[in-house]
mmCIF file of C-alpha atoms and ligand atoms in Angstrom:
data_model
loop_
_atom_site.group_PDB
_atom_site.id
_atom_site.type_symbol
_atom_site.label_atom_id
_atom_site.label_comp_id
_atom_site.label_asym_id
_atom_site.label_seq_id
_atom_site.Cartn_x
_atom_site.Cartn_y
_atom_site.Cartn_z
ATOM 1 C CA UNK A 26 149.040 3.736 167.968
ATOM 2 C CA UNK A 27 149.659 7.311 168.384
ATOM 3 C CA UNK A 28 153.487 6.580 168.194
ATOM 4 C CA UNK A 29 152.775 4.514 165.125
ATOM 5 C CA UNK A 30 150.681 7.519 163.648
ATOM 6 C CA UNK A 31 153.687 9.967 164.138
ATOM 7 C CA UNK A 32 156.125 7.722 162.637
ATOM 8 C CA UNK A 33 153.626 7.037 159.570
ATOM 9 C CA UNK A 34 153.672 11.246 159.062
ATOM 10 C CA UNK A 35 157.341 10.816 158.292
ATOM 11 C CA UNK A 36 156.117 9.258 155.111
ATOM 12 C CA UNK A 37 153.799 12.155 153.985
ATOM 13 C CA UNK A 38 154.905 13.503 150.641
ATOM 14 C CA UNK A 39 157.109 10.663 149.756
ATOM 15 C CA UNK A 40 154.754 7.384 149.507
ATOM 16 C CA UNK A 41 152.051 8.435 147.659
ATOM 17 C CA UNK A 42 149.798 7.108 145.966
ATOM 18 C CA UNK A 43 150.442 4.515 148.575
ATOM 19 C CA UNK A 44 149.088 5.399 152.234
ATOM 20 C CA UNK A 45 151.369 6.555 154.811
ATOM 21 C CA UNK A 46 151.835 3.743 157.620
ATOM 22 C CA UNK A 47 153.702 3.491 160.784
ATOM 23 C CA UNK A 48 154.125 0.447 163.051
ATOM 24 C CA UNK A 49 155.581 -0.333 166.181
ATOM 25 C CA UNK A 50 156.232 -3.743 168.103
ATOM 26 C CA UNK A 51 155.808 -3.850 171.855
ATOM 27 C CA UNK A 52 155.843 -6.590 174.501
ATOM 28 C CA UNK A 53 153.194 -7.167 177.231
ATOM 29 C CA UNK A 54 154.328 -3.937 179.061
ATOM 30 C CA UNK A 55 154.158 -1.671 176.134
ATOM 31 C CA UNK A 56 157.935 -1.460 175.896
ATOM 32 C CA UNK A 57 158.926 -0.465 172.317
ATOM 33 C CA UNK A 58 160.893 -3.506 170.682
ATOM 34 C CA UNK A 59 161.015 -2.065 167.077
ATOM 35 C CA UNK A 60 159.625 0.777 165.145
ATOM 36 C CA UNK A 61 159.274 1.427 161.345
ATOM 37 C CA UNK A 62 157.552 3.395 158.966
ATOM 38 C CA UNK A 63 156.957 3.566 155.057
ATOM 39 C CA UNK A 64 159.503 5.830 153.803
ATOM 40 C CA UNK A 65 159.288 5.916 149.859
ATOM 41 C CA UNK A 66 157.072 4.626 147.502
ATOM 42 C CA UNK A 67 158.112 1.135 146.360
ATOM 43 C CA UNK A 68 160.366 1.094 149.464
ATOM 44 C CA UNK A 69 159.876 -1.510 152.501
ATOM 45 C CA UNK A 70 156.632 -1.454 154.379
ATOM 46 C CA UNK A 71 156.164 -0.185 157.840
ATOM 47 C CA UNK A 72 155.495 -3.389 159.471
ATOM 48 C CA UNK A 73 158.571 -5.108 157.859
ATOM 49 C CA UNK A 74 160.955 -2.203 159.156
ATOM 50 C CA UNK A 75 159.378 -2.769 162.544
ATOM 51 C CA UNK A 76 159.781 -6.275 162.774
ATOM 52 C CA UNK A 77 163.401 -6.369 161.590
ATOM 53 C CA UNK A 78 164.015 -3.705 164.062
ATOM 54 C CA UNK A 79 162.619 -5.996 166.911
ATOM 55 C CA UNK A 80 164.272 -9.085 165.651
ATOM 56 C CA UNK A 81 163.828 -12.112 167.807
ATOM 57 C CA UNK A 82 161.977 -10.170 170.470
ATOM 58 C CA UNK A 83 159.057 -9.816 168.115
ATOM 59 C CA UNK A 84 158.106 -13.641 169.060
ATOM 60 C CA UNK A 85 154.993 -13.382 171.181
ATOM 61 C CA UNK A 86 154.782 -9.752 170.971
ATOM 62 C CA UNK A 87 152.365 -7.111 169.613
ATOM 63 C CA UNK A 88 152.424 -5.331 166.385
ATOM 64 C CA UNK A 89 150.744 -2.172 166.434
ATOM 65 C CA UNK A 90 150.093 -0.911 162.882
ATOM 66 C CA UNK A 91 148.275 2.368 161.358
ATOM 67 C CA UNK A 92 146.899 0.015 158.545
ATOM 68 C CA UNK A 93 145.963 -3.581 157.747
ATOM 69 C CA UNK A 94 148.997 -5.273 156.797
ATOM 70 C CA UNK A 95 148.915 -6.286 152.907
ATOM 71 C CA UNK A 96 148.790 -10.002 151.797
ATOM 72 C CA UNK A 97 149.585 -9.140 148.295
ATOM 73 C CA UNK A 98 152.635 -9.158 146.078
ATOM 74 C CA UNK A 99 152.935 -5.582 144.992
ATOM 75 C CA UNK A 100 156.375 -3.879 144.845
ATOM 76 C CA UNK A 101 157.497 -5.875 147.983
ATOM 77 C CA UNK A 102 156.397 -9.360 149.478
ATOM 78 C CA UNK A 103 153.278 -9.692 151.588
ATOM 79 C CA UNK A 104 153.555 -8.130 155.252
ATOM 80 C CA UNK A 105 151.415 -11.159 156.191
ATOM 81 C CA UNK A 106 154.103 -13.157 155.427
ATOM 82 C CA UNK A 107 156.688 -11.434 157.637
ATOM 83 C CA UNK A 108 154.223 -11.043 160.475
ATOM 84 C CA UNK A 109 153.505 -15.004 160.503
ATOM 85 C CA UNK A 110 157.278 -15.627 160.329
ATOM 86 C CA UNK A 111 158.047 -13.336 163.088
ATOM 87 C CA UNK A 112 155.844 -15.028 165.558
ATOM 88 C CA UNK A 113 153.881 -11.953 166.406
ATOM 89 C CA UNK A 114 151.094 -13.052 168.751
ATOM 90 C CA UNK A 115 148.725 -9.968 168.641
ATOM 91 C CA UNK A 116 148.286 -7.474 165.898
ATOM 92 C CA UNK A 117 146.532 -4.008 166.764
ATOM 93 C CA UNK A 118 145.412 -2.066 163.551
ATOM 94 C CA UNK A 119 144.236 1.338 163.026
ATOM 95 C CA UNK A 120 141.962 0.994 160.212
ATOM 96 C CA UNK A 121 141.184 -1.718 157.333
ATOM 97 C CA UNK A 122 142.944 -1.106 154.094
ATOM 98 C CA UNK A 123 139.972 -0.221 151.729
ATOM 99 C CA UNK A 124 142.237 -0.954 148.637
ATOM 100 C CA UNK A 125 140.352 -3.609 146.332
ATOM 101 C CA UNK A 126 143.601 -5.843 146.842
ATOM 102 C CA UNK A 127 142.987 -5.743 150.487
ATOM 103 C CA UNK A 128 139.878 -4.707 152.174
ATOM 104 C CA UNK A 129 140.064 -6.898 155.264
ATOM 105 C CA UNK A 130 141.885 -10.063 153.449
ATOM 106 C CA UNK A 131 145.274 -9.331 155.145
ATOM 107 C CA UNK A 132 143.474 -9.502 158.552
ATOM 108 C CA UNK A 133 141.776 -12.685 157.542
ATOM 109 C CA UNK A 134 144.871 -14.339 156.513
ATOM 110 C CA UNK A 135 146.389 -13.550 160.054
ATOM 111 C CA UNK A 136 143.136 -14.613 161.924
ATOM 112 C CA UNK A 137 143.288 -17.815 160.141
ATOM 113 C CA UNK A 138 146.649 -18.424 161.442
ATOM 114 C CA UNK A 139 145.739 -17.927 164.944
ATOM 115 C CA UNK A 140 146.834 -14.499 165.480
ATOM 116 C CA UNK A 141 144.940 -12.348 167.772
ATOM 117 C CA UNK A 142 143.414 -9.238 165.787
ATOM 118 C CA UNK A 143 142.051 -5.767 167.162
ATOM 119 C CA UNK A 144 140.903 -3.303 164.748
ATOM 120 C CA UNK A 145 139.852 0.436 164.732
ATOM 121 C CA UNK A 146 142.227 1.844 167.609
ATOM 122 C CA UNK A 147 142.823 5.549 167.160
ATOM 123 C CA UNK A 148 140.952 5.075 163.697
ATOM 124 C CA UNK A 149 140.036 8.526 163.438
ATOM 125 C CA UNK A 150 143.541 9.815 163.831
ATOM 126 C CA UNK A 151 144.799 7.246 161.210
ATOM 127 C CA UNK A 152 141.835 8.328 158.616
ATOM 128 C CA UNK A 153 142.781 11.891 159.093
ATOM 129 C CA UNK A 154 146.251 11.237 158.451
ATOM 130 C CA UNK A 155 145.514 9.239 155.286
ATOM 131 C CA UNK A 156 142.501 11.408 153.961
ATOM 132 C CA UNK A 157 144.157 12.023 150.700
ATOM 133 C CA UNK A 158 144.728 8.282 150.068
ATOM 134 C CA UNK A 159 141.358 7.346 151.186
ATOM 135 C CA UNK A 160 139.630 10.066 149.176
ATOM 136 C CA UNK A 161 141.409 9.117 145.897
ATOM 137 C CA UNK A 162 140.514 5.386 146.415
ATOM 138 C CA UNK A 163 136.722 6.598 147.394
ATOM 139 C CA UNK A 164 136.126 9.242 144.323
ATOM 140 C CA UNK A 165 139.014 8.588 141.760
ATOM 141 C CA UNK A 166 139.815 12.308 142.386
ATOM 142 C CA UNK A 167 143.036 13.834 144.232
ATOM 143 C CA UNK A 168 142.697 15.850 147.599
ATOM 144 C CA UNK A 169 142.390 19.476 146.895
ATOM 145 C CA UNK A 170 144.281 21.905 148.879
ATOM 146 C CA UNK A 171 143.496 25.662 148.360
ATOM 147 C CA UNK A 172 145.868 28.261 149.322
ATOM 148 C CA UNK A 173 145.696 31.738 149.390
ATOM 149 C CA UNK A 174 147.767 34.791 151.020
ATOM 150 C CA UNK A 175 145.463 37.893 151.898
ATOM 151 C CA UNK A 176 145.637 41.175 153.875
ATOM 152 C CA UNK A 177 143.438 41.825 156.993
ATOM 153 C CA UNK A 178 140.700 42.962 154.615
ATOM 154 C CA UNK A 179 140.558 39.776 152.673
ATOM 155 C CA UNK A 180 142.359 41.058 149.350
ATOM 156 C CA UNK A 181 144.692 38.767 147.452
ATOM 157 C CA UNK A 182 145.923 41.693 145.149
ATOM 158 C CA UNK A 183 145.696 45.240 145.175
ATOM 159 C CA UNK A 184 143.303 46.876 142.768
ATOM 160 C CA UNK A 185 145.876 46.928 139.799
ATOM 161 C CA UNK A 186 146.387 42.954 140.325
ATOM 162 C CA UNK A 187 149.961 43.517 142.231
ATOM 163 C CA UNK A 188 150.313 40.944 144.764
ATOM 164 C CA UNK A 189 154.096 40.421 145.624
ATOM 165 C CA UNK A 190 154.387 40.015 148.299
ATOM 166 C CA UNK A 191 151.211 39.845 150.790
ATOM 167 C CA UNK A 192 152.733 37.293 153.049
ATOM 168 C CA UNK A 193 156.006 37.269 154.890
ATOM 169 C CA UNK A 194 159.087 35.172 153.615
ATOM 170 C CA UNK A 195 158.529 32.679 156.409
ATOM 171 C CA UNK A 196 154.875 31.965 155.130
ATOM 172 C CA UNK A 197 156.155 31.592 151.424
ATOM 173 C CA UNK A 198 158.866 29.125 152.755
ATOM 174 C CA UNK A 199 155.796 27.243 153.997
ATOM 175 C CA UNK A 200 154.176 27.259 150.917
ATOM 176 C CA UNK A 201 157.441 25.903 149.101
ATOM 177 C CA UNK A 202 157.406 22.998 151.509
ATOM 178 C CA UNK A 203 153.715 22.301 150.576
ATOM 179 C CA UNK A 204 154.593 22.299 146.913
ATOM 180 C CA UNK A 205 157.495 19.984 147.568
ATOM 181 C CA UNK A 206 155.009 17.102 148.680
ATOM 182 C CA UNK A 207 152.125 17.549 146.091
ATOM 183 C CA UNK A 208 151.545 15.873 142.860
ATOM 184 C CA UNK A 209 150.550 19.553 141.037
ATOM 185 C CA UNK A 210 150.284 22.991 141.660
ATOM 186 C CA UNK A 211 147.419 24.676 139.826
ATOM 187 C CA UNK A 212 146.831 28.416 138.743
ATOM 188 C CA UNK A 213 144.266 29.898 136.547
ATOM 189 C CA UNK A 214 145.571 31.691 133.460
ATOM 190 C CA UNK A 215 144.836 35.151 134.909
ATOM 191 C CA UNK A 216 147.478 34.482 137.726
ATOM 192 C CA UNK A 217 149.880 32.965 135.099
ATOM 193 C CA UNK A 218 149.658 36.215 133.157
ATOM 194 C CA UNK A 219 149.919 38.804 135.881
ATOM 195 C CA UNK A 220 152.517 37.154 138.249
ATOM 196 C CA UNK A 221 154.418 35.105 135.620
ATOM 197 C CA UNK A 222 155.097 32.698 138.513
ATOM 198 C CA UNK A 223 157.471 29.641 138.508
ATOM 199 C CA UNK A 224 155.483 27.541 140.785
ATOM 200 C CA UNK A 225 158.173 25.245 141.614
ATOM 201 C CA UNK A 226 159.310 24.101 145.177
ATOM 202 C CA UNK A 227 162.488 26.067 146.167
ATOM 203 C CA UNK A 228 164.362 23.961 147.800
ATOM 204 C CA UNK A 229 163.010 20.812 146.265
ATOM 205 C CA UNK A 230 160.996 18.567 148.553
ATOM 206 C CA UNK A 231 160.254 14.975 148.157
ATOM 207 C CA UNK A 232 157.890 15.145 144.964
ATOM 208 C CA UNK A 233 158.325 17.433 142.064
ATOM 209 C CA UNK A 234 154.806 18.601 141.118
ATOM 210 C CA UNK A 235 153.463 19.207 137.749
ATOM 211 C CA UNK A 236 152.736 22.806 137.426
ATOM 212 C CA UNK A 237 149.258 23.097 135.787
ATOM 213 C CA UNK A 238 147.505 26.049 134.271
ATOM 214 C CA UNK A 239 143.651 26.401 133.832
ATOM 215 C CA UNK A 240 143.867 28.170 130.394
ATOM 216 C CA UNK A 241 140.619 27.678 128.179
ATOM 217 C CA UNK A 242 142.135 29.198 124.941
ATOM 218 C CA UNK A 243 145.869 28.309 125.615
ATOM 219 C CA UNK A 244 146.718 31.809 126.141
ATOM 220 C CA UNK A 245 150.035 31.163 128.114
ATOM 221 C CA UNK A 246 152.960 33.094 126.758
ATOM 222 C CA UNK A 247 155.713 31.022 125.178
ATOM 223 C CA UNK A 248 158.158 33.345 127.007
ATOM 224 C CA UNK A 249 156.517 32.834 130.418
ATOM 225 C CA UNK A 250 158.543 31.393 133.094
ATOM 226 C CA UNK A 251 156.573 28.325 133.042
ATOM 227 C CA UNK A 252 156.957 27.599 129.543
ATOM 228 C CA UNK A 253 160.703 28.425 129.571
ATOM 229 C CA UNK A 254 161.216 25.719 132.263
ATOM 230 C CA UNK A 255 158.881 23.191 130.953
ATOM 231 C CA UNK A 256 161.806 20.896 130.190
ATOM 232 C CA UNK A 257 162.963 20.845 133.577
ATOM 233 C CA UNK A 258 159.808 20.713 135.581
ATOM 234 C CA UNK A 259 156.556 19.623 133.886
ATOM 235 C CA UNK A 260 154.005 21.838 132.826
ATOM 236 C CA UNK A 261 150.572 21.195 131.769
ATOM 237 C CA UNK A 262 148.043 23.388 130.095
ATOM 238 C CA UNK A 263 144.329 22.419 130.673
ATOM 239 C CA UNK A 264 142.380 23.947 127.795
ATOM 240 C CA UNK A 265 139.265 23.675 125.809
ATOM 241 C CA UNK A 266 138.860 20.625 123.064
ATOM 242 C CA UNK A 267 137.957 23.528 120.365
ATOM 243 C CA UNK A 268 141.377 25.506 121.282
ATOM 244 C CA UNK A 269 143.330 27.270 118.401
ATOM 245 C CA UNK A 270 145.685 24.355 117.244
ATOM 246 C CA UNK A 271 148.465 26.337 116.232
ATOM 247 C CA UNK A 272 148.582 27.997 119.967
ATOM 248 C CA UNK A 273 148.331 24.644 121.517
ATOM 249 C CA UNK A 274 150.869 23.067 119.040
ATOM 250 C CA UNK A 275 153.461 25.831 119.757
ATOM 251 C CA UNK A 276 153.081 25.271 123.495
ATOM 252 C CA UNK A 277 153.271 21.376 122.894
ATOM 253 C CA UNK A 278 156.512 22.108 121.014
ATOM 254 C CA UNK A 279 157.822 24.032 123.973
ATOM 255 C CA UNK A 280 157.351 20.978 126.092
ATOM 256 C CA UNK A 281 154.035 21.841 127.602
ATOM 257 C CA UNK A 282 151.691 18.946 127.987
ATOM 258 C CA UNK A 283 148.360 19.907 126.519
ATOM 259 C CA UNK A 284 145.497 18.319 127.944
ATOM 260 C CA UNK A 285 141.856 18.933 126.627
ATOM 261 C CA UNK A 286 139.032 18.964 128.488
ATOM 262 C CA UNK A 287 135.385 19.603 128.076
ATOM 263 C CA UNK A 288 134.047 22.891 129.117
ATOM 264 C CA UNK A 289 131.479 23.452 132.145
ATOM 265 C CA UNK A 290 128.453 25.374 131.676
ATOM 266 C CA UNK A 291 130.612 28.381 132.675
ATOM 267 C CA UNK A 292 132.497 28.362 129.204
ATOM 268 C CA UNK A 293 135.481 27.470 131.318
ATOM 269 C CA UNK A 294 137.425 24.163 132.062
ATOM 270 C CA UNK A 295 135.205 21.351 133.779
ATOM 271 C CA UNK A 296 136.973 21.318 137.228
ATOM 272 C CA UNK A 297 135.227 18.088 137.803
ATOM 273 C CA UNK A 298 136.491 16.377 134.818
ATOM 274 C CA UNK A 299 140.229 17.902 135.162
ATOM 275 C CA UNK A 300 140.206 16.145 138.673
ATOM 276 C CA UNK A 301 139.120 13.146 137.341
ATOM 277 C CA UNK A 302 142.080 13.340 134.831
ATOM 278 C CA UNK A 303 144.351 13.933 137.689
ATOM 279 C CA UNK A 304 142.806 10.843 139.220
ATOM 280 C CA UNK A 305 143.809 8.672 136.232
ATOM 281 C CA UNK A 306 147.524 9.815 136.832
ATOM 282 C CA UNK A 307 146.986 8.749 140.530
ATOM 283 C CA UNK A 308 147.738 12.182 141.625
ATOM 284 C CA UNK A 309 147.095 12.071 145.381
ATOM 285 C CA UNK A 310 147.311 15.887 146.371
ATOM 286 C CA UNK A 311 146.905 18.848 144.143
ATOM 287 C CA UNK A 312 147.578 22.439 145.350
ATOM 288 C CA UNK A 313 145.469 25.277 143.947
ATOM 289 C CA UNK A 314 147.130 28.477 144.642
ATOM 290 C CA UNK A 315 144.420 30.802 142.920
ATOM 291 C CA UNK A 316 143.570 33.322 141.777
ATOM 292 C CA UNK A 317 140.380 34.618 142.788
ATOM 293 C CA UNK A 318 138.408 32.969 140.005
ATOM 294 C CA UNK A 319 139.834 29.633 140.122
ATOM 295 C CA UNK A 320 139.442 29.629 143.974
ATOM 296 C CA UNK A 321 135.787 30.675 143.264
ATOM 297 C CA UNK A 322 135.274 27.544 140.884
ATOM 298 C CA UNK A 323 136.541 25.392 143.602
ATOM 299 C CA UNK A 324 134.593 26.985 146.554
ATOM 300 C CA UNK A 325 131.203 27.068 144.228
ATOM 301 C CA UNK A 326 131.836 23.346 143.263
ATOM 302 C CA UNK A 327 132.582 22.242 146.906
ATOM 303 C CA UNK A 328 135.993 21.079 145.837
ATOM 304 C CA UNK A 329 138.266 22.482 148.548
ATOM 305 C CA UNK A 330 139.237 19.510 150.773
ATOM 306 C CA UNK A 331 141.750 21.520 152.594
ATOM 307 C CA UNK A 332 142.566 25.313 152.759
ATOM 308 C CA UNK A 333 145.845 26.954 153.808
ATOM 309 C CA UNK A 334 145.264 30.851 154.601
ATOM 310 C CA UNK A 335 147.763 32.969 155.055
ATOM 311 C CA UNK A 336 146.680 36.192 156.821
ATOM 312 C CA UNK A 337 148.974 39.156 156.677
ATOM 313 C CA UNK A 338 149.075 42.459 158.736
ATOM 314 C CA UNK A 339 148.307 44.628 155.869
ATOM 315 C CA UNK A 340 145.546 46.520 154.570
ATOM 316 C CA UNK A 341 145.107 47.474 150.966
ATOM 317 C CA UNK A 342 141.592 48.465 150.368
ATOM 318 C CA UNK A 343 140.060 49.414 147.292
ATOM 319 C CA UNK A 344 136.514 48.539 145.853
ATOM 320 C CA UNK A 345 138.123 46.577 143.069
ATOM 321 C CA UNK A 346 140.814 44.789 144.675
ATOM 322 C CA UNK A 347 140.333 41.061 144.164
ATOM 323 C CA UNK A 348 138.836 39.274 147.094
ATOM 324 C CA UNK A 349 140.403 35.782 147.954
ATOM 325 C CA UNK A 350 137.396 33.574 146.712
ATOM 326 C CA UNK A 351 135.345 34.819 143.527
ATOM 327 C CA UNK A 352 133.014 32.693 141.723
ATOM 328 C CA UNK A 353 129.347 32.885 142.322
ATOM 329 C CA UNK A 354 129.517 32.738 146.348
ATOM 330 C CA UNK A 355 126.458 32.122 148.387
ATOM 331 C CA UNK A 356 123.168 34.212 148.798
ATOM 332 C CA UNK A 357 123.529 33.917 152.541
ATOM 333 C CA UNK A 358 126.208 33.272 155.299
ATOM 334 C CA UNK A 359 125.879 29.647 155.780
ATOM 335 C CA UNK A 360 124.799 28.235 159.203
ATOM 336 C CA UNK A 361 127.559 25.479 159.551
ATOM 337 C CA UNK A 362 131.252 25.855 159.155
ATOM 338 C CA UNK A 363 132.479 25.465 155.330
ATOM 339 C CA UNK A 364 135.823 24.428 156.710
ATOM 340 C CA UNK A 365 136.778 22.914 160.298
ATOM 341 C CA UNK A 366 139.875 24.616 161.431
ATOM 342 C CA UNK A 367 142.750 21.957 162.393
ATOM 343 C CA UNK A 368 145.605 24.399 162.917
ATOM 344 C CA UNK A 369 146.329 28.037 163.572
ATOM 345 C CA UNK A 370 149.837 29.610 164.198
ATOM 346 C CA UNK A 371 151.825 32.489 163.773
ATOM 347 C CA UNK A 372 154.195 32.392 160.896
ATOM 348 C CA UNK A 373 156.501 35.278 161.435
ATOM 349 C CA UNK A 374 154.031 38.515 161.010
ATOM 350 C CA UNK A 375 151.311 36.441 159.542
ATOM 351 C CA UNK A 376 148.698 33.928 160.931
ATOM 352 C CA UNK A 377 148.326 30.594 159.058
ATOM 353 C CA UNK A 378 144.993 29.069 159.356
ATOM 354 C CA UNK A 379 144.487 25.483 157.997
ATOM 355 C CA UNK A 380 141.053 23.900 157.782
ATOM 356 C CA UNK A 381 139.410 20.802 156.183
ATOM 357 C CA UNK A 382 136.106 19.955 155.194
ATOM 358 C CA UNK A 383 133.997 19.019 158.254
ATOM 359 C CA UNK A 384 133.158 15.632 157.295
ATOM 360 C CA UNK A 385 136.934 14.661 157.095
ATOM 361 C CA UNK A 386 137.079 15.672 160.782
ATOM 362 C CA UNK A 387 134.312 12.889 161.465
ATOM 363 C CA UNK A 388 134.308 9.169 160.275
ATOM 364 C CA UNK A 389 135.055 9.459 156.383
ATOM 365 C CA UNK A 390 132.753 6.449 155.920
ATOM 366 C CA UNK A 391 129.812 8.168 157.693
HETATM 367 N N1 NAP B 409 147.608 36.548 147.258
HETATM 368 C C1 NAP B 409 147.588 35.355 146.546
HETATM 369 O O1 NAP B 409 147.584 34.031 147.292
HETATM 370 C C2 NAP B 409 147.391 35.167 145.216
HETATM 371 C C3 NAP B 409 147.386 33.821 144.452
HETATM 372 C C4 NAP B 409 147.144 33.889 143.163
HETATM 373 C C5 NAP B 409 146.907 34.959 142.394
HETATM 374 N N2 NAP B 409 146.973 36.183 143.081
HETATM 375 C C6 NAP B 409 146.430 37.301 142.173
HETATM 376 O O2 NAP B 409 145.226 37.094 141.764
HETATM 377 C C7 NAP B 409 145.137 37.862 140.514
HETATM 378 C C8 NAP B 409 144.628 36.843 139.242
HETATM 379 O O3 NAP B 409 143.479 36.105 139.758
HETATM 380 P P1 NAP B 409 142.247 36.291 138.694
HETATM 381 O O4 NAP B 409 140.833 36.094 139.603
HETATM 382 O O5 NAP B 409 141.983 37.572 137.790
HETATM 383 O O6 NAP B 409 142.422 35.092 137.687
HETATM 384 P P2 NAP B 409 142.843 33.199 137.956
HETATM 385 O O7 NAP B 409 141.790 32.629 138.874
HETATM 386 O O8 NAP B 409 144.108 32.995 138.130
HETATM 387 O O9 NAP B 409 142.649 32.953 136.342
HETATM 388 C C9 NAP B 409 141.192 33.053 136.027
HETATM 389 C C10 NAP B 409 141.132 32.566 134.659
HETATM 390 O O10 NAP B 409 141.339 31.130 134.535
HETATM 391 C C11 NAP B 409 140.759 30.536 133.303
HETATM 392 N N3 NAP B 409 139.709 29.559 133.614
HETATM 393 C C12 NAP B 409 139.763 28.181 133.142
HETATM 394 N N4 NAP B 409 138.987 27.419 133.676
HETATM 395 C C13 NAP B 409 138.617 28.124 134.751
HETATM 396 C C14 NAP B 409 137.711 27.442 135.733
HETATM 397 N N5 NAP B 409 137.262 26.142 136.007
HETATM 398 N N6 NAP B 409 137.692 28.407 136.650
HETATM 399 C C15 NAP B 409 138.172 29.800 137.023
HETATM 400 N N7 NAP B 409 138.896 30.183 135.870
HETATM 401 C C16 NAP B 409 139.142 29.176 134.870
HETATM 402 C C17 NAP B 409 139.689 31.757 132.899
HETATM 403 O O11 NAP B 409 140.380 32.528 131.864
HETATM 404 P P3 NAP B 409 139.911 31.613 130.320
HETATM 405 O O12 NAP B 409 138.537 31.877 130.053
HETATM 406 O O13 NAP B 409 140.836 32.552 129.390
HETATM 407 O O14 NAP B 409 140.525 30.414 130.155
HETATM 408 C C18 NAP B 409 139.768 32.784 134.010
HETATM 409 O O15 NAP B 409 139.379 33.939 133.592
HETATM 410 C C19 NAP B 409 146.293 38.174 140.314
HETATM 411 O O16 NAP B 409 146.369 39.651 140.541
HETATM 412 C C20 NAP B 409 147.184 37.527 141.160
HETATM 413 O O17 NAP B 409 148.297 38.347 141.313
HETATM 414 C C21 NAP B 409 147.175 36.160 144.172
#
């Protein structure tokens, strides 16, 4: 199963909003007879790839697959048909597919046909790999990645707002990779105004993220890099329902998608409703890149599912230099970890720290 999970990981960033799935066909001595993974949305499923690779050797063998095989006609025929046609004797599954069209029904079909079934092998590992897929299914909202680069003293910009560059070129390369596998890259208008960023993945990754600006009054400049490139890579401005129509109209005419969102009590875009809007578009992963106020909204609302932090060996100091996470904050140091570390490593001169919500590390359904 661990091999199947490794194979599945090859589809991350390519298959969403589908889950990443891997499969291995083995004989009784656990010799590998065939392998496969779901590599592209709409493309062949992992089980079918593995069964095809195994060919006739699949007869009487075991299929190990990270997710319950599908039994419905989607963009490809049901995998349960392929499993039955192959003569597979036993199917070992990581987790059931909680999608409404599945939810155990694929396993029932196989069981009823006399195939031996085992479920829950390395379920934790499979759940973790597919956290964004499962989160979208459970909540209707995408998985929120928050990213920031900070100095040793926790600043994301110098006192005057200057922030380019805090992290090393290697770290920025990693951020570009991240951008290339998410559905949206989000910033606040503060960052858009000060940095005039492009927010594209360079080089491009498997997905082309929509660039989103939280901009209550549609202040984004028409000559900004974002607006000037809106016809090549989509740009969305999330603004208030009472926005000045002339301003919003000018942005729309320049190719920007204007999305009106009710305001929260703070008088700013209601982030929960914006996430609902993202979910309707079946966006599975969104990457929020700052600045401090937007990250503060995320932290205050408990919206951060995964954090990517780059710690650069620099000191900037200054009482008014922005800290990484603004917002209201907590009155006291929390007793438990807000985020659980899942990865830490050196990237060039920097330290890369990645963490997820603690509940994600445990069973997602507990
Ligand atoms: N080192 C890093 O990783 C990094 C990354 C990004 C930015 N930065 C730096 O951070 C600085 C900008 O940060 P910032 O805190 O001033 O601005 P910001 O977080 O980029 O944008 C904040 C603005 O976004 C708008 N907004 C709309 N809805 C919001 C919501 N729900 N929550 C929060 N904001 C919302 C508000 O303006 P309206 O009310 O007008 O809509 C708000 O003032 C710049 O100096 C930039 O260089 C550093």
